[in-house]
Short mmCIF file of C-alpha atoms and ligand atoms in Angstrom, two decimals:
data_model
loop_
_atom_site.label_atom_id
_atom_site.label_comp_id
_atom_site.label_asym_id
_atom_site.label_seq_id
_atom_site.Cartn_x
_atom_site.Cartn_y
_atom_site.Cartn_z
CA MET A 426 -184.56 -15.29 -195.45
CA LYS A 427 -185.71 -18.02 -193.00
CA VAL A 428 -189.46 -18.67 -193.29
CA VAL A 429 -191.45 -20.21 -190.41
CA TYR A 430 -194.77 -21.13 -191.98
CA ALA A 431 -197.53 -21.29 -189.28
CA ASP A 432 -200.43 -20.61 -191.70
CA ASN A 433 -201.40 -24.19 -192.59
CA ASN A 434 -205.13 -23.62 -192.23
CA ALA A 435 -204.77 -21.08 -195.17
CA THR A 436 -202.85 -23.53 -197.30
CA THR A 437 -200.21 -26.20 -197.06
CA LYS A 438 -197.00 -27.11 -198.77
CA VAL A 439 -197.49 -29.66 -201.33
CA ALA A 440 -195.88 -32.90 -200.18
CA PRO A 441 -192.67 -33.81 -202.36
CA GLU A 442 -194.20 -37.40 -202.74
CA VAL A 443 -197.29 -35.56 -204.15
CA VAL A 444 -195.29 -33.55 -206.72
CA ASP A 445 -193.55 -36.69 -207.82
CA ALA A 446 -196.97 -38.47 -208.25
CA MET A 447 -198.37 -35.56 -210.24
CA ALA A 448 -195.50 -34.78 -212.64
CA PRO A 449 -195.81 -37.76 -215.12
CA TYR A 450 -199.46 -36.64 -215.60
CA PHE A 451 -198.43 -33.42 -217.06
CA THR A 452 -195.63 -34.84 -219.32
CA GLU A 453 -196.23 -38.37 -220.19
CA TYR A 454 -199.77 -39.38 -219.43
CA TYR A 455 -201.68 -36.36 -220.77
CA GLY A 456 -204.52 -38.26 -222.37
CA ASN A 457 -208.11 -37.37 -221.75
CA PRO A 458 -209.62 -39.77 -219.28
CA SER A 459 -212.78 -39.76 -221.24
CA SER A 460 -211.03 -40.93 -224.66
CA MET A 461 -211.73 -44.26 -226.24
CA HIS A 462 -207.99 -45.02 -226.80
CA THR A 463 -205.75 -46.89 -224.39
CA PHE A 464 -203.52 -43.69 -223.99
CA GLY A 465 -206.52 -42.00 -222.34
CA GLY A 466 -207.95 -45.12 -220.64
CA GLN A 467 -204.75 -45.66 -218.53
CA VAL A 468 -205.27 -42.05 -217.17
CA ALA A 469 -208.91 -42.88 -216.32
CA LYS A 470 -207.46 -45.94 -214.17
CA LYS A 471 -205.30 -43.73 -212.39
CA ILE A 472 -208.28 -41.53 -211.46
CA ASP A 473 -209.92 -44.56 -210.18
CA VAL A 474 -206.82 -45.26 -207.94
CA ALA A 475 -206.97 -41.67 -206.56
CA ARG A 476 -210.68 -42.12 -205.93
CA GLN A 477 -209.95 -45.25 -203.86
CA GLN A 478 -207.21 -43.44 -201.85
CA VAL A 479 -209.44 -40.51 -201.14
CA ALA A 480 -212.35 -42.83 -200.19
CA ASP A 481 -210.00 -44.81 -197.80
CA ILE A 482 -209.11 -41.75 -195.73
CA ILE A 483 -212.66 -41.12 -194.89
CA GLY A 484 -213.87 -44.79 -194.84
CA ALA A 485 -216.10 -44.22 -197.87
CA ASP A 486 -216.88 -46.32 -201.02
CA PRO A 487 -214.94 -44.91 -204.10
CA ALA A 488 -218.35 -44.55 -206.00
CA GLU A 489 -219.32 -41.99 -203.42
CA ILE A 490 -216.46 -39.73 -204.37
CA VAL A 491 -216.81 -36.96 -206.84
CA PHE A 492 -213.88 -34.90 -207.74
CA THR A 493 -214.33 -31.00 -207.96
CA SER A 494 -212.16 -28.04 -208.45
CA CYS A 495 -211.87 -26.94 -204.69
CA GLY A 496 -213.60 -26.83 -201.39
CA THR A 497 -215.75 -23.98 -202.28
CA GLU A 498 -217.15 -25.73 -205.22
CA SER A 499 -217.81 -28.92 -203.26
CA ASP A 500 -219.74 -26.98 -200.69
CA ASN A 501 -221.74 -25.15 -203.23
CA ALA A 502 -222.48 -28.43 -205.19
CA ALA A 503 -223.47 -30.03 -201.97
CA ILE A 504 -225.98 -27.37 -201.09
CA TRP A 505 -227.29 -26.59 -204.51
CA GLY A 506 -227.40 -30.15 -205.37
CA ILE A 507 -229.66 -31.16 -202.58
CA LEU A 508 -231.92 -28.04 -202.91
CA LYS A 509 -232.43 -28.75 -206.73
CA SER A 510 -233.35 -32.33 -205.90
CA ASN A 511 -235.84 -31.32 -203.16
CA PRO A 512 -237.61 -28.33 -204.69
CA HIS A 513 -240.54 -28.45 -202.27
CA LYS A 514 -238.24 -27.95 -199.25
CA ARG A 515 -237.14 -24.46 -198.92
CA HIS A 516 -235.48 -24.28 -195.45
CA ILE A 517 -231.62 -24.59 -194.90
CA VAL A 518 -229.98 -24.68 -191.41
CA THR A 519 -226.37 -23.76 -191.04
CA SER A 520 -224.25 -22.14 -188.43
CA ARG A 521 -222.83 -18.69 -187.84
CA VAL A 522 -219.31 -19.71 -187.89
CA GLU A 523 -219.16 -21.43 -191.31
CA HIS A 524 -216.35 -20.60 -193.93
CA PRO A 525 -217.67 -18.01 -196.55
CA ALA A 526 -217.90 -21.00 -198.90
CA VAL A 527 -221.14 -21.97 -197.03
CA TYR A 528 -221.72 -18.73 -195.05
CA ASN A 529 -221.94 -16.43 -198.11
CA LEU A 530 -223.85 -19.07 -200.18
CA CYS A 531 -226.54 -19.30 -197.58
CA LYS A 532 -226.74 -15.63 -197.39
CA TYR A 533 -227.25 -15.42 -201.03
CA LEU A 534 -229.92 -18.26 -200.94
CA ALA A 535 -231.80 -16.26 -198.17
CA GLN A 536 -231.83 -13.18 -200.53
CA SER A 537 -233.08 -15.54 -203.32
CA GLY A 538 -236.13 -16.61 -201.16
CA TYR A 539 -234.91 -19.61 -199.31
CA HIS A 540 -235.40 -19.61 -195.44
CA VAL A 541 -232.06 -19.98 -193.66
CA THR A 542 -231.70 -20.50 -189.97
CA GLU A 543 -228.15 -19.73 -188.62
CA LEU A 544 -227.29 -21.32 -185.40
CA GLY A 545 -225.15 -19.31 -182.92
CA VAL A 546 -222.35 -20.63 -180.77
CA ASP A 547 -221.34 -20.09 -177.20
CA SER A 548 -218.20 -18.32 -176.00
CA LYS A 549 -216.07 -21.58 -176.70
CA GLY A 550 -217.38 -21.83 -180.22
CA MET A 551 -219.69 -24.68 -179.48
CA LEU A 552 -223.22 -25.24 -180.70
CA ASN A 553 -226.39 -25.85 -178.68
CA MET A 554 -227.76 -29.20 -179.58
CA ASN A 555 -231.24 -28.40 -178.15
CA GLU A 556 -231.37 -25.41 -180.47
CA LEU A 557 -230.49 -27.50 -183.37
CA ALA A 558 -233.29 -30.11 -182.48
CA ASP A 559 -235.73 -27.04 -182.25
CA VAL A 560 -234.96 -25.51 -185.62
CA VAL A 561 -234.76 -28.69 -187.97
CA ARG A 562 -238.39 -28.92 -189.38
CA GLU A 563 -240.25 -30.96 -192.15
CA ASP A 564 -239.35 -28.64 -194.95
CA THR A 565 -235.59 -28.39 -194.03
CA ALA A 566 -233.91 -29.55 -197.19
CA ILE A 567 -230.32 -29.59 -195.84
CA VAL A 568 -228.51 -28.99 -192.66
CA SER A 569 -224.86 -27.69 -193.48
CA ILE A 570 -222.57 -27.57 -190.46
CA MET A 571 -218.73 -27.68 -190.53
CA TYR A 572 -216.68 -30.53 -189.10
CA ALA A 573 -213.93 -28.18 -187.84
CA ASN A 574 -213.56 -24.54 -187.80
CA ASN A 575 -210.89 -23.04 -190.01
CA GLU A 576 -210.22 -19.97 -187.59
CA THR A 577 -210.35 -21.63 -184.18
CA GLY A 578 -209.90 -25.30 -184.95
CA VAL A 579 -213.04 -25.98 -182.83
CA ILE A 580 -214.49 -29.49 -183.75
CA PHE A 581 -218.30 -29.92 -183.69
CA PRO A 582 -219.86 -33.13 -182.56
CA ILE A 583 -220.97 -33.97 -186.03
CA GLU A 584 -222.31 -37.45 -185.37
CA GLU A 585 -224.61 -36.05 -182.65
CA ILE A 586 -225.73 -33.42 -184.98
CA GLY A 587 -226.33 -36.17 -187.68
CA HIS A 588 -228.57 -38.13 -185.28
CA ILE A 589 -230.75 -35.11 -184.70
CA VAL A 590 -230.89 -34.27 -188.45
CA LYS A 591 -231.86 -37.87 -189.25
CA GLU A 592 -234.51 -38.12 -186.60
CA LYS A 593 -236.08 -35.02 -188.24
CA GLY A 594 -235.62 -36.51 -191.74
CA SER A 595 -233.37 -34.03 -193.17
CA ILE A 596 -229.98 -34.42 -194.94
CA LEU A 597 -226.61 -33.41 -193.38
CA HIS A 598 -223.69 -31.85 -195.21
CA THR A 599 -220.39 -31.13 -193.55
CA ASP A 600 -217.56 -28.99 -194.63
CA ALA A 601 -214.67 -31.16 -193.48
CA VAL A 602 -211.95 -29.11 -195.41
CA GLN A 603 -210.15 -28.53 -192.25
CA ALA A 604 -210.69 -31.96 -190.58
CA VAL A 605 -209.70 -34.53 -193.35
CA GLY A 606 -206.19 -35.55 -192.75
CA LYS A 607 -205.88 -34.15 -189.36
CA ILE A 608 -208.30 -36.13 -187.46
CA PRO A 609 -209.77 -39.72 -188.21
CA ILE A 610 -213.09 -39.79 -190.02
CA ASN A 611 -215.05 -43.02 -190.66
CA LEU A 612 -218.11 -42.51 -192.85
CA ALA A 613 -218.80 -46.15 -192.96
CA LYS A 614 -220.70 -45.79 -189.73
CA SER A 615 -221.79 -42.32 -189.89
CA THR A 616 -224.78 -40.00 -190.21
CA ILE A 617 -223.13 -37.72 -192.60
CA ASP A 618 -224.70 -37.62 -196.15
CA LEU A 619 -222.42 -35.30 -197.85
CA LEU A 620 -218.78 -34.16 -196.99
CA THR A 621 -216.40 -31.53 -198.51
CA ILE A 622 -212.82 -32.06 -199.03
CA SER A 623 -210.06 -29.63 -200.37
CA GLY A 624 -206.70 -30.70 -201.65
CA HIS A 625 -204.48 -27.86 -200.68
CA LYS A 626 -205.30 -28.07 -197.01
CA LEU A 627 -203.84 -31.52 -196.82
CA HIS A 628 -200.54 -31.26 -198.76
CA ALA A 629 -201.96 -31.68 -202.22
CA SER A 630 -202.24 -28.95 -204.78
CA LYS A 631 -204.60 -25.97 -205.06
CA GLY A 632 -207.48 -26.42 -207.67
CA VAL A 633 -208.60 -29.78 -206.66
CA GLY A 634 -211.32 -30.92 -204.16
CA ALA A 635 -213.73 -33.88 -203.60
CA LEU A 636 -217.40 -34.11 -202.52
CA PHE A 637 -218.49 -37.32 -200.72
CA ILE A 638 -222.09 -38.17 -201.64
CA ARG A 639 -223.57 -41.07 -199.72
CA LYS A 640 -225.13 -43.85 -201.86
CA GLY A 641 -228.83 -43.30 -202.22
CA ILE A 642 -228.85 -39.58 -201.80
CA THR A 643 -230.52 -37.85 -204.76
CA PHE A 644 -228.15 -35.28 -206.14
CA THR A 645 -228.55 -32.88 -209.01
CA PRO A 646 -225.18 -31.79 -210.48
CA PHE A 647 -224.19 -28.22 -209.89
CA ILE A 648 -221.83 -28.08 -212.87
CA VAL A 649 -223.78 -29.40 -216.07
CA GLY A 650 -221.72 -30.57 -218.88
CA GLY A 651 -220.15 -33.84 -220.14
CA HIS A 652 -220.69 -37.33 -218.50
CA GLN A 653 -217.61 -37.03 -216.26
CA GLU A 654 -217.74 -38.28 -212.68
CA LYS A 655 -220.77 -40.50 -213.51
CA ASN A 656 -222.78 -37.52 -214.46
CA ARG A 657 -222.36 -35.78 -211.05
CA ARG A 658 -219.79 -33.00 -212.18
CA GLY A 659 -219.37 -31.97 -215.84
CA GLY A 660 -215.85 -30.97 -217.03
CA THR A 661 -212.63 -32.65 -217.98
CA GLU A 662 -210.92 -33.91 -214.89
CA ASN A 663 -207.67 -32.07 -213.57
CA VAL A 664 -205.75 -35.30 -213.80
CA PRO A 665 -202.45 -34.22 -212.23
CA ALA A 666 -204.27 -32.48 -209.20
CA ILE A 667 -206.48 -35.57 -208.73
CA VAL A 668 -203.56 -37.98 -208.76
CA GLY A 669 -201.90 -35.78 -206.27
CA LEU A 670 -204.91 -35.60 -203.99
CA GLY A 671 -205.02 -39.47 -203.95
CA LYS A 672 -201.38 -39.43 -203.05
CA ALA A 673 -201.79 -36.73 -200.43
CA CYS A 674 -204.69 -38.76 -198.74
CA GLU A 675 -202.58 -42.00 -198.64
CA LEU A 676 -199.79 -39.83 -196.99
CA ALA A 677 -202.24 -38.37 -194.58
CA LYS A 678 -203.38 -41.83 -193.42
CA THR A 679 -199.67 -42.71 -192.51
CA TYR A 680 -199.14 -39.28 -190.84
CA MET A 681 -202.37 -39.15 -188.97
CA SER A 682 -200.94 -40.47 -185.66
CA GLU A 683 -198.07 -37.96 -185.82
CA GLU A 684 -200.68 -35.12 -186.41
CA GLN A 685 -202.46 -36.33 -183.06
CA SER A 686 -199.16 -36.60 -181.14
CA ARG A 687 -196.10 -34.67 -182.36
CA VAL A 688 -197.91 -31.70 -184.17
CA LYS A 689 -200.32 -31.51 -181.11
CA GLN A 690 -197.39 -31.24 -178.62
CA LEU A 691 -195.79 -28.54 -180.62
CA ARG A 692 -199.04 -26.60 -180.74
CA ASP A 693 -199.68 -27.03 -176.94
CA ARG A 694 -196.03 -25.91 -176.22
CA LEU A 695 -196.36 -23.04 -178.49
CA GLU A 696 -199.71 -21.96 -176.93
CA CYS A 697 -198.57 -22.42 -173.32
CA GLU A 698 -195.34 -20.46 -173.74
CA ILE A 699 -196.97 -17.56 -175.53
CA LEU A 700 -199.69 -17.35 -172.87
CA LYS A 701 -197.08 -17.26 -170.14
CA LYS A 702 -194.99 -14.63 -171.94
CA ALA A 703 -197.26 -12.21 -173.70
CA PRO A 704 -199.44 -9.92 -171.49
CA ASP A 705 -203.28 -10.12 -171.65
CA ALA A 706 -203.39 -13.07 -174.00
CA ARG A 707 -206.35 -15.44 -174.30
CA VAL A 708 -207.07 -18.51 -176.41
CA ASN A 709 -210.21 -18.30 -178.54
CA GLY A 710 -212.38 -21.55 -178.79
CA HIS A 711 -212.74 -24.84 -176.94
CA LYS A 712 -209.41 -26.01 -175.46
CA THR A 713 -209.80 -29.70 -176.14
CA GLN A 714 -212.61 -30.02 -178.76
CA ARG A 715 -210.08 -28.64 -181.16
CA LEU A 716 -207.92 -29.69 -184.18
CA PRO A 717 -204.37 -30.74 -182.98
CA ASN A 718 -202.68 -28.12 -185.21
CA THR A 719 -204.53 -24.83 -184.52
CA THR A 720 -204.41 -22.12 -181.92
CA ASN A 721 -206.32 -18.93 -182.08
CA LEU A 722 -204.92 -16.24 -179.74
CA SER A 723 -206.15 -12.77 -178.78
CA PHE A 724 -203.96 -10.06 -177.54
CA GLU A 725 -206.15 -7.23 -176.31
CA PHE A 726 -205.52 -3.79 -177.29
CA VAL A 727 -203.18 -4.38 -180.24
CA GLU A 728 -203.91 -4.67 -183.99
CA GLY A 729 -203.74 -8.18 -185.58
CA GLU A 730 -202.47 -6.35 -188.73
CA ALA A 731 -199.59 -4.81 -186.85
CA ILE A 732 -198.77 -8.14 -185.27
CA LEU A 733 -198.74 -9.93 -188.56
CA LEU A 734 -196.51 -7.17 -190.18
CA LEU A 735 -193.96 -7.62 -187.31
CA LEU A 736 -194.14 -11.36 -187.54
CA ASN A 737 -193.59 -11.16 -191.36
CA GLU A 738 -190.46 -9.11 -190.78
CA LYS A 739 -189.10 -12.01 -188.84
CA GLY A 740 -190.19 -14.43 -191.57
CA ILE A 741 -193.15 -15.85 -189.53
CA CYS A 742 -196.42 -16.54 -191.54
CA ALA A 743 -199.63 -16.41 -189.63
CA SER A 744 -203.17 -14.95 -190.03
CA SER A 745 -205.56 -12.84 -188.21
CA GLY A 746 -209.24 -12.39 -187.66
CA SER A 747 -208.90 -8.61 -187.79
CA ALA A 748 -210.73 -6.73 -190.54
CA CYS A 749 -207.79 -5.28 -192.39
CA THR A 750 -205.82 -8.66 -192.67
CA SER A 751 -208.81 -10.74 -193.41
CA GLY A 752 -209.56 -8.97 -196.74
CA SER A 753 -212.95 -7.96 -195.70
CA LEU A 754 -214.40 -4.83 -194.05
CA GLU A 755 -215.88 -6.85 -191.34
CA PRO A 756 -213.64 -8.44 -188.51
CA SER A 757 -213.93 -12.21 -188.17
CA HIS A 758 -217.50 -13.29 -188.07
CA VAL A 759 -216.46 -16.41 -186.13
CA LEU A 760 -214.98 -14.60 -183.23
CA ARG A 761 -217.79 -12.13 -183.22
CA ALA A 762 -220.37 -15.09 -183.13
CA MET A 763 -218.43 -16.40 -179.98
CA GLY A 764 -218.81 -12.87 -178.44
CA VAL A 765 -215.14 -12.28 -178.36
CA PRO A 766 -214.97 -8.55 -177.42
CA PHE A 767 -213.92 -6.24 -180.47
CA THR A 768 -210.68 -5.24 -178.79
CA ALA A 769 -209.70 -8.90 -178.57
CA VAL A 770 -211.10 -9.76 -182.14
CA HIS A 771 -208.86 -7.06 -183.53
CA GLY A 772 -205.75 -8.56 -181.77
CA SER A 773 -206.33 -12.05 -182.89
CA VAL A 774 -203.77 -14.21 -184.47
CA ARG A 775 -204.17 -17.67 -185.66
CA LEU A 776 -201.20 -20.00 -185.79
CA SER A 777 -201.58 -23.32 -187.59
CA LEU A 778 -198.94 -25.98 -187.81
CA SER A 779 -198.50 -29.04 -190.03
CA ARG A 780 -196.21 -32.09 -190.05
CA TYR A 781 -193.47 -29.99 -191.70
CA ASN A 782 -192.99 -27.89 -188.80
CA THR A 783 -190.27 -28.46 -186.31
CA SER A 784 -189.57 -27.82 -182.76
CA GLU A 785 -187.09 -25.10 -183.87
CA ASP A 786 -189.97 -23.30 -185.57
CA VAL A 787 -191.87 -23.18 -182.44
CA ASP A 788 -188.97 -21.89 -180.46
CA PHE A 789 -188.49 -19.14 -183.04
CA ILE A 790 -192.05 -18.10 -182.81
CA ILE A 791 -191.92 -18.16 -178.95
CA GLU A 792 -188.76 -15.96 -179.07
CA HIS A 793 -190.38 -13.45 -181.38
CA LEU A 794 -194.09 -13.03 -180.73
CA PRO A 795 -194.25 -12.06 -177.14
CA PRO A 796 -191.73 -9.05 -177.64
CA ILE A 797 -193.84 -8.06 -180.70
CA ILE A 798 -196.85 -7.89 -178.38
CA ARG A 799 -195.03 -5.89 -175.73
CA ARG A 800 -193.57 -3.51 -178.31
CA LEU A 801 -197.11 -2.85 -179.74
CA ARG A 802 -198.64 -2.55 -176.27
CA GLU A 803 -195.92 0.06 -175.34
CA ILE A 804 -197.21 2.34 -178.38
CA SER A 805 -200.93 1.55 -177.87
CA PRO A 806 -202.84 4.18 -175.97
CA TYR A 807 -204.94 1.36 -174.54
CA GLY A 808 -201.99 -0.50 -173.55
CA ARG A 809 -200.66 2.44 -171.56
CA GLU A 810 -203.94 2.63 -169.75
CA THR A 811 -203.92 -0.93 -168.93
CA LYS A 812 -200.27 -0.65 -167.63
CA VAL A 813 -201.43 2.18 -165.41
CA LYS A 814 -204.29 0.25 -164.11
CA GLU A 815 -201.99 -2.75 -163.45
CA GLN A 816 -199.40 -0.51 -161.61
CA THR A 817 -202.25 1.07 -159.53
CA ALA A 818 -203.60 -2.37 -158.60
CA LYS A 819 -200.16 -3.51 -157.65
CA VAL A 820 -199.60 -0.32 -155.35
CA SER A 821 -202.99 -0.81 -153.78
CA ALA A 822 -202.32 -4.56 -153.18
CA LYS A 823 -199.22 -3.68 -151.47
CA VAL A 824 -200.93 -1.01 -149.25
N1 PLP B 2378 -214.05 -24.53 -196.00
C1 PLP B 2378 -213.26 -24.41 -195.04
C2 PLP B 2378 -213.53 -24.72 -193.71
C3 PLP B 2378 -211.97 -23.80 -195.37
O1 PLP B 2378 -211.06 -23.52 -194.43
C4 PLP B 2378 -211.84 -23.40 -196.79
C5 PLP B 2378 -210.53 -22.71 -197.20
O2 PLP B 2378 -209.90 -21.97 -196.27
C6 PLP B 2378 -212.78 -23.70 -197.65
C7 PLP B 2378 -213.92 -24.26 -197.31
C8 PLP B 2378 -212.54 -23.30 -199.19
O3 PLP B 2378 -211.66 -24.35 -199.72
P1 PLP B 2378 -211.06 -23.94 -201.10
O4 PLP B 2378 -209.95 -22.88 -200.93
O5 PLP B 2378 -210.39 -25.17 -201.67
O6 PLP B 2378 -212.14 -23.30 -201.97
#
């Protein structure tokens, strides 16, 4: 069956070049990088190559990169690591639209006695900078604000955020899981102190991530064990996955301009055609301050779950912010924070592309998604009401 994969913010295909780079580290070079012998030593050297490749894509120094097991671990390590190093500071600032890796951790910390301030967003998913400046205080240990949103693709003005955080003498962590590889990032001239990366969002494998920790930041390790990663993360390194992450970052640098041009054009055409062809459709999130690959659309009065099931029948993979499909009891906290009405949150669909998507993929989605929405509208009691209203409006306009 033909599969059109438009769920790249959930996970990405591992690039064939990445698979090739990883393979020998399962079969030939399986030594422990911490061993004294040359067999292990050559593996340690390859980890250093990967560290340089990861550092390069974000303009960091390799010494500032710590390998982890995933984006969630990097987020947890960043926040815990700073809180533990600054025990007298008990305040955390974050936003209401963070990924659960930060959002739920902050909720947990609030229950454990920390003070957490969650910043709201406007209807376009943007933060209010004045509000940020007002809430950061002397005892704010860390401000954790994402670089780009996984549901809407909205990009926050992270450097502007960083300037405010620095003025107030606090530390800035950013979850850049969705941004790295899609948009240029240069930490050489930046106000960011810690930054999270996840391998499987940029065509590396699952089970690997990285945390950038700026030189000079005092950091207490989250996973305590051996001396790996210069005492910043215990545990034998996942060598094949780390080698793959390095290769994926090198490739992402090469493909960055394509992401900005061809992938963005595909996304724009997809969005534009769906808006034209599907009734009562809207885009959630800022139209320009957005990742080039993501569109989050709402179709009022239809169920996101039903849309996904019918898309799935056609072989189209997407995701939704409706409660049933998001695996939680609550519908998308991101869309709710933006004030998207419940009826639209329930009918939301996220389509996220990658460099592996083709123009034919986009044609296929444009061919199949609007009829699915019309079909669901036909059987929706709300849909019928809308239609009656539309017809009445047309009749009275003619009169
Ligand atoms: N942060 C963001 C913005 C994400 O989109 C994700 C995954 O969806 C994560 C963190 C978690 O990353 P991982 O799946 O590597 O734990």
